[in-house]
Amino acid sequence: MSIFYFIAFLSILFAVLVISAKNPVHSILYLVLTFFTFTVQYILLNAQFLAIVNFIVYMGAILVLFLYTLMLINLNKDSEPMKTNMVKIAAVLGGGCLLVVVVAALKVVGVSDPVLVRDPNLGLVKNLGKVLFDEFLLPFEISSLLLLSAMVGAVLLATKDPKIA
């Protein structure tokens, strides 16, 4: 249980460093570390599928895309537009709403009993695959065809040749 609390502490620490980092590249690298601690938490909670998806999709694809996008844009402070008072008021209201939610969440911390998992195989990829390919095979295949047609459509829209489109 002490490993869980240590990794939770690291998650919170890296999340705070994401917000407080002055350099945006450092902020993204701290975000990678935050997602890595989430992956470790998923493994500790016996949710291997979520750990693998978090590692591959978030750390492997989305954050690398963020990093490349950040490297391509110009982050010059002189070209940054000034924020209007309406945006500042909206930011204060949003922060106040977040504070209310955090206080309400902290008020109920420790009230409930810990969750005991009765099935040690819960969250394994093997069980998810069985359910996915036994009960949900048709929706899975239809969604794969939908994603394939969307990918083909995106490639056709991105081509410069007017004869193809």
Backbone as JSON, one array per atom type, in Angstrom:
{
  "sequence": "MSIFYFIAFLSILFAVLVISAKNPVHSILYLVLTFFTFTVQYILLNAQFLAIVNFIVYMGAILVLFLYTLMLINLNKDSEPMKTNMVKIAAVLGGGCLLVVVVAALKVVGVSDPVLVRDPNLGLVKNLGKVLFDEFLLPFEISSLLLLSAMVGAVLLATKDPKIA",
  "N": [[0.82, -1.18, 0.0], [2.09, 1.16, 0.53], [3.56, 1.73, -1.73], [1.59, 2.49, -3.51], [0.74, 4.98, -2.4], [3.11, 6.42, -2.61], [3.47, 6.53, -5.42], [1.13, 7.91, -6.03], [1.69, 10.35, -4.77], [3.85, 11.14, -6.39], [2.47, 11.44, -8.8], [0.81, 13.65, -8.25], [2.78, 15.55, -7.7], [4.17, 15.73, -10.19], [2.05, 16.62, -11.76], [1.57, 19.14, -10.67], [4.0, 20.3, -11.36], [3.68, 20.31, -14.14], [1.85, 22.36, -14.47], [3.18, 24.53, -13.33], [5.56, 24.88, -14.71], [7.81, 26.94, -16.5], [8.86, 26.7, -19.06], [7.39, 25.48, -21.98], [8.09, 23.02, -23.17], [9.29, 21.61, -21.11], [7.04, 21.38, -19.53], [5.45, 19.62, -21.02], [7.08, 17.36, -20.92], [6.97, 16.82, -18.18], [4.31, 16.16, -18.12], [4.37, 13.76, -19.51], [5.71, 12.21, -17.58], [3.75, 12.31, -15.6], [1.64, 10.88, -16.82], [2.97, 8.44, -16.98], [3.14, 7.72, -14.29], [0.44, 7.36, -13.86], [0.06, 5.09, -15.41], [1.53, 3.23, -13.93], [-0.05, 3.22, -11.63], [-2.4, 2.07, -12.68], [-1.46, -0.49, -13.22], [-0.88, -1.34, -10.61], [-3.49, -1.45, -9.68], [-4.46, -3.64, -10.96], [-5.35, -3.36, -13.59], [-4.56, -4.02, -16.4], [-5.13, -3.62, -19.11], [-6.0, -0.92, -19.28], [-3.62, 0.25, -18.47], [-1.88, -0.42, -20.58], [-3.18, 0.84, -22.75], [-3.11, 3.51, -21.88], [-0.34, 3.88, -21.84], [0.44, 3.42, -24.55], [-1.35, 4.99, -26.18], [-1.7, 7.6, -24.94], [0.89, 8.37, -23.88], [2.52, 7.55, -25.98], [1.45, 8.52, -28.4], [-0.27, 10.91, -28.31], [1.07, 12.76, -26.6], [3.54, 12.93, -27.86], [2.71, 14.05, -30.24], [1.81, 16.52, -29.2], [4.31, 17.53, -28.4], [5.73, 17.74, -30.84], [4.05, 19.58, -32.17], [4.3, 21.77, -30.48], [6.97, 22.35, -30.89], [6.87, 23.25, -33.49], [5.36, 25.59, -33.53], [5.53, 29.17, -33.06], [6.52, 30.51, -30.14], [6.54, 33.27, -29.17], [6.71, 35.93, -26.94], [6.15, 38.53, -27.62], [4.39, 38.42, -29.76], [2.1, 37.46, -28.63], [-1.33, 37.85, -28.02], [-3.04, 40.37, -26.07], [-4.95, 39.64, -23.17], [-8.44, 40.0, -22.75], [-10.62, 41.67, -20.38], [-12.91, 40.17, -20.0], [-12.11, 37.55, -20.54], [-10.36, 37.18, -18.44], [-12.12, 37.36, -16.26], [-13.72, 35.12, -16.78], [-11.79, 33.15, -16.42], [-11.27, 33.41, -13.67], [-13.79, 32.73, -12.64], [-13.97, 30.07, -13.56], [-11.78, 28.93, -12.18], [-12.72, 29.32, -9.58], [-14.98, 27.64, -9.59], [-13.67, 25.2, -9.9], [-12.28, 25.14, -7.48], [-14.43, 24.93, -5.66], [-15.39, 22.38, -6.35], [-13.14, 20.79, -5.7], [-12.95, 21.22, -2.93], [-15.42, 20.14, -2.13], [-14.99, 17.5, -2.88], [-12.86, 16.8, -1.24], [-14.1, 16.89, 1.19], [-15.48, 14.53, 1.51], [-13.57, 12.61, 1.61], [-12.25, 9.59, 2.72], [-14.6, 8.68, 3.85], [-15.98, 6.49, 2.78], [-15.88, 2.87, 2.66], [-13.0, 0.85, 1.83], [-12.66, -0.45, -1.48], [-13.05, -3.8, -2.25], [-11.76, -6.16, -4.38], [-13.3, -8.88, -5.66], [-12.9, -10.65, -7.72], [-9.94, -11.7, -8.93], [-9.13, -11.67, -11.56], [-10.23, -9.55, -12.79], [-10.21, -6.89, -15.06], [-8.2, -7.8, -16.71], [-6.6, -8.23, -19.89], [-7.21, -10.47, -21.37], [-9.77, -11.28, -20.53], [-11.25, -9.05, -21.35], [-10.9, -9.22, -24.11], [-12.25, -11.62, -24.64], [-14.94, -10.89, -24.02], [-15.24, -8.81, -25.83], [-14.95, -9.99, -28.36], [-16.82, -12.02, -28.28], [-19.46, -11.18, -27.34], [-19.71, -8.6, -28.4], [-18.98, -8.54, -31.11], [-20.06, -7.79, -33.67], [-20.7, -4.91, -33.37], [-18.05, -4.1, -32.92], [-16.73, -4.74, -35.32], [-18.21, -3.15, -37.1], [-17.58, -0.6, -36.17], [-14.85, -0.61, -36.74], [-14.91, -0.65, -39.55], [-16.12, 1.82, -39.95], [-14.15, 3.58, -38.93], [-12.12, 2.97, -40.76], [-13.26, 3.89, -43.18], [-13.42, 6.62, -42.56], [-10.72, 7.24, -42.36], [-9.85, 6.76, -45.0], [-11.4, 8.7, -46.29], [-10.29, 11.03, -45.15], [-7.71, 10.91, -46.19], [-8.29, 11.18, -48.92], [-9.4, 13.75, -48.93], [-7.18, 15.22, -48.23], [-5.46, 15.07, -50.37], [-3.9, 16.7, -53.16], [-4.53, 16.44, -55.8], [-7.0, 17.19, -58.08], [-8.41, 15.39, -59.64], [-8.8, 13.02, -58.28], [-10.48, 13.53, -56.09]],
  "CA": [[0.0, 0.0, 0.0], [2.96, 2.34, 0.56], [3.93, 2.02, -3.12], [0.45, 3.22, -4.07], [0.78, 6.36, -1.93], [4.3, 7.06, -3.18], [3.18, 6.83, -6.83], [0.12, 8.97, -6.01], [2.41, 11.58, -4.47], [4.58, 11.52, -7.6], [1.49, 11.91, -9.78], [0.42, 15.01, -7.88], [3.95, 16.4, -7.85], [4.41, 15.99, -11.61], [0.94, 17.42, -12.27], [1.83, 20.52, -10.26], [5.11, 20.77, -12.18], [3.14, 20.59, -15.47], [1.19, 23.66, -14.43], [4.07, 25.61, -12.9], [6.78, 24.98, -15.52], [7.87, 28.12, -17.36], [9.14, 26.26, -20.41], [6.34, 24.54, -22.4], [8.64, 21.69, -23.45], [9.41, 20.95, -19.8], [5.68, 21.07, -19.1], [5.03, 18.38, -21.71], [7.86, 16.25, -20.37], [6.37, 16.5, -16.88], [3.04, 15.48, -18.42], [4.74, 12.37, -19.81], [5.96, 11.55, -16.3], [2.47, 12.16, -14.92], [0.93, 9.75, -17.42], [3.67, 7.22, -16.62], [2.71, 7.34, -12.94], [-0.91, 6.81, -14.01], [0.21, 3.72, -15.91], [1.94, 2.41, -12.78], [-1.23, 3.07, -10.77], [-3.28, 1.09, -13.31], [-0.88, -1.83, -13.01], [-1.1, -1.68, -9.2], [-4.9, -1.74, -9.5], [-4.74, -4.83, -11.76], [-6.05, -2.96, -14.81], [-3.49, -4.05, -17.37], [-5.57, -3.04, -20.39], [-5.93, 0.54, -19.16], [-2.2, 0.63, -18.41], [-1.32, -0.51, -21.93], [-3.78, 1.89, -23.57], [-2.55, 4.77, -21.42], [1.06, 3.97, -22.26], [0.57, 3.51, -26.0], [-2.11, 6.07, -26.8], [-1.42, 8.91, -24.4], [2.31, 8.67, -23.84], [3.18, 7.28, -27.25], [0.93, 9.23, -29.56], [-0.8, 12.25, -28.09], [2.08, 13.65, -26.06], [4.54, 13.16, -28.9], [2.08, 15.03, -31.12], [1.9, 17.81, -28.5], [5.69, 17.99, -28.42], [6.05, 18.18, -32.2], [3.28, 20.79, -32.44], [4.9, 22.84, -29.71], [8.22, 22.72, -31.52], [6.61, 23.89, -34.77], [4.77, 26.92, -33.41], [6.39, 30.21, -32.54], [6.05, 30.95, -28.83], [7.16, 34.55, -28.9], [5.83, 36.69, -26.05], [5.77, 39.78, -28.27], [3.27, 38.2, -30.67], [0.95, 36.96, -27.89], [-2.33, 38.92, -27.85], [-3.42, 40.71, -24.7], [-6.21, 39.04, -22.75], [-9.46, 40.97, -22.37], [-11.11, 41.5, -19.0], [-13.91, 39.1, -20.0], [-11.39, 36.28, -20.44], [-9.83, 37.08, -17.08], [-13.26, 37.07, -15.38], [-14.08, 33.72, -17.03], [-10.76, 32.32, -15.79], [-11.48, 33.44, -12.23], [-14.99, 31.93, -12.37], [-13.62, 28.66, -13.76], [-10.95, 28.53, -11.05], [-13.59, 29.24, -8.4], [-15.77, 26.41, -9.7], [-12.75, 24.09, -9.62], [-12.03, 25.14, -6.04], [-15.62, 24.39, -4.99], [-15.41, 20.93, -6.59], [-12.06, 20.16, -4.93], [-13.33, 21.26, -1.51], [-16.5, 19.16, -1.93], [-14.41, 16.16, -2.99], [-12.03, 16.54, -0.06], [-14.96, 16.76, 2.37], [-15.94, 13.14, 1.63], [-12.42, 11.69, 1.57], [-12.15, 8.71, 3.87], [-15.9, 8.31, 4.39], [-16.42, 5.18, 2.31], [-15.01, 1.73, 2.92], [-12.19, 0.53, 0.66], [-13.26, -1.4, -2.42], [-12.36, -5.08, -2.31], [-12.01, -6.84, -5.64], [-13.54, -10.3, -5.39], [-12.39, -11.42, -8.84], [-8.58, -11.21, -9.21], [-8.92, -11.57, -13.01], [-10.94, -8.37, -13.28], [-9.34, -5.91, -15.69], [-7.19, -8.4, -17.55], [-6.84, -8.07, -21.32], [-7.79, -11.72, -21.86], [-11.22, -11.24, -20.29], [-11.81, -8.03, -22.22], [-10.93, -9.78, -25.47], [-13.34, -12.6, -24.73], [-16.21, -10.17, -24.07], [-15.28, -7.99, -27.04], [-15.11, -10.81, -29.55], [-17.97, -12.92, -28.16], [-20.74, -10.48, -27.25], [-19.73, -7.34, -29.13], [-18.2, -8.68, -32.35], [-20.64, -7.0, -34.75], [-20.39, -3.48, -33.2], [-16.61, -3.89, -33.05], [-16.41, -4.76, -36.75], [-18.82, -1.98, -37.74], [-16.78, 0.58, -35.81], [-13.58, -0.67, -37.48], [-15.2, -0.21, -40.92], [-16.37, 3.26, -39.89], [-12.85, 4.24, -38.8], [-11.4, 2.79, -42.03], [-13.82, 4.81, -44.17], [-13.03, 7.97, -42.17], [-9.31, 7.4, -42.7], [-9.78, 6.89, -46.45], [-11.95, 10.02, -46.61], [-9.31, 12.05, -44.77], [-6.62, 10.87, -47.18], [-8.79, 11.75, -50.17], [-9.55, 15.19, -48.77], [-5.87, 15.83, -48.08], [-4.7, 15.02, -51.62], [-3.95, 17.93, -53.95], [-4.96, 16.13, -57.16], [-8.46, 17.36, -58.16], [-9.05, 14.28, -60.36], [-9.12, 11.95, -57.34], [-11.62, 13.95, -55.27]],
  "C": [[0.87, 1.27, 0.0], [3.44, 2.71, -0.84], [2.83, 2.84, -3.78], [0.51, 4.7, -3.67], [2.0, 7.11, -2.48], [4.06, 7.44, -4.65], [2.11, 7.91, -6.92], [0.76, 10.32, -5.7], [3.19, 12.07, -5.69], [3.64, 12.04, -8.68], [1.09, 13.35, -9.5], [1.58, 15.97, -8.06], [4.2, 16.75, -9.32], [3.28, 16.81, -12.23], [1.1, 18.89, -11.89], [2.98, 21.11, -11.08], [4.68, 21.06, -13.62], [2.57, 22.0, -15.5], [2.19, 24.78, -14.17], [5.32, 25.76, -13.75], [6.72, 26.2, -16.43], [8.07, 27.73, -18.82], [8.07, 25.26, -20.84], [6.85, 23.14, -22.72], [8.82, 20.92, -22.15], [8.04, 20.55, -19.28], [5.19, 19.78, -19.75], [5.81, 17.18, -21.2], [7.37, 15.86, -18.98], [5.02, 15.79, -17.07], [3.28, 14.02, -18.79], [4.99, 11.6, -18.52], [4.67, 11.34, -15.51], [1.7, 10.98, -15.48], [1.64, 8.43, -17.12], [3.28, 6.77, -15.21], [1.27, 6.82, -12.96], [-0.85, 5.37, -14.49], [0.62, 2.79, -14.78], [0.77, 2.19, -11.84], [-2.19, 2.04, -11.36], [-2.75, -0.33, -13.13], [-1.07, -2.27, -11.56], [-2.56, -2.03, -8.92], [-5.39, -2.92, -10.34], [-5.61, -4.51, -12.98], [-5.02, -2.86, -15.93], [-3.88, -3.43, -18.7], [-5.5, -1.52, -20.35], [-4.48, 1.02, -19.11], [-1.58, 0.61, -19.81], [-1.87, 0.59, -22.82], [-3.24, 3.25, -23.17], [-1.12, 4.94, -21.91], [1.18, 4.19, -23.76], [-0.09, 4.76, -26.56], [-1.68, 7.42, -26.26], [0.06, 9.25, -24.43], [2.96, 8.53, -25.21], [2.71, 8.13, -28.4], [0.58, 10.68, -29.26], [0.28, 13.19, -27.57], [3.21, 13.91, -27.04], [4.0, 14.16, -29.92], [2.1, 16.42, -30.5], [3.31, 18.38, -28.61], [6.09, 18.48, -29.8], [5.3, 19.46, -32.55], [3.89, 21.98, -31.71], [6.21, 23.29, -30.34], [8.01, 23.46, -32.84], [6.05, 25.3, -34.64], [5.76, 27.89, -32.8], [5.81, 30.71, -31.22], [6.78, 32.23, -28.43], [6.22, 35.38, -28.05], [5.38, 38.0, -26.68], [4.55, 39.61, -29.17], [2.02, 37.69, -29.95], [-0.06, 38.09, -27.68], [-2.65, 39.14, -26.37], [-4.79, 40.11, -24.38], [-7.19, 40.14, -22.34], [-9.91, 40.71, -20.94], [-12.14, 40.39, -18.92], [-13.25, 37.72, -19.87], [-10.84, 36.1, -19.03], [-10.93, 36.75, -16.07], [-13.7, 35.61, -15.54], [-13.08, 32.78, -16.39], [-10.94, 32.28, -14.28], [-12.71, 32.62, -11.85], [-14.71, 30.43, -12.52], [-12.76, 28.13, -12.63], [-11.75, 28.42, -9.77], [-14.45, 27.99, -8.41], [-14.91, 25.19, -9.4], [-12.46, 24.01, -8.12], [-13.21, 24.58, -5.26], [-15.68, 22.87, -5.15], [-14.34, 20.22, -5.77], [-12.41, 20.14, -3.44], [-14.43, 20.24, -1.23], [-15.95, 17.74, -2.0], [-13.57, 15.83, -1.76], [-12.87, 16.37, 1.2], [-15.39, 15.3, 2.58], [-14.8, 12.14, 1.58], [-12.39, 10.88, 2.86], [-13.47, 8.29, 4.46], [-16.28, 6.89, 4.01], [-15.41, 4.1, 2.68], [-14.18, 1.45, 1.67], [-12.88, -0.54, -0.2], [-12.41, -2.66, -2.44], [-12.75, -5.78, -3.6], [-12.14, -8.33, -5.35], [-12.98, -11.18, -6.49], [-10.98, -10.9, -9.18], [-8.3, -11.09, -10.71], [-9.61, -10.36, -13.62], [-9.94, -7.37, -13.85], [-8.26, -6.49, -16.57], [-7.58, -8.29, -19.02], [-7.51, -9.32, -21.89], [-9.3, -11.72, -21.7], [-11.9, -10.19, -21.16], [-11.9, -8.52, -23.65], [-12.04, -10.8, -25.64], [-14.69, -11.91, -24.85], [-16.34, -9.42, -25.39], [-15.55, -8.84, -28.27], [-16.22, -11.84, -29.45], [-19.28, -12.15, -28.25], [-20.82, -9.26, -28.16], [-18.94, -7.4, -30.43], [-18.75, -7.81, -33.46], [-20.42, -5.5, -34.55], [-18.9, -3.17, -33.35], [-16.21, -3.84, -34.52], [-17.0, -3.55, -37.47], [-18.03, -0.72, -37.4], [-15.43, 0.57, -36.52], [-13.79, -0.25, -38.93], [-15.46, 1.3, -40.98], [-15.06, 4.04, -39.78], [-12.03, 4.11, -40.08], [-11.93, 3.75, -43.09], [-13.48, 6.26, -43.83], [-11.57, 8.23, -42.53], [-9.14, 7.57, -44.21], [-10.31, 8.25, -46.89], [-10.98, 11.14, -46.27], [-8.14, 12.08, -45.74], [-7.07, 11.47, -48.5], [-8.97, 13.26, -50.07], [-8.21, 15.91, -48.7], [-5.06, 15.84, -49.37], [-4.91, 16.31, -52.41], [-4.5, 17.68, -55.35], [-6.48, 16.26, -57.26], [-9.15, 16.23, -58.9], [-9.48, 13.16, -59.41], [-10.38, 12.32, -56.56], [-12.76, 14.37, -56.11]]
}
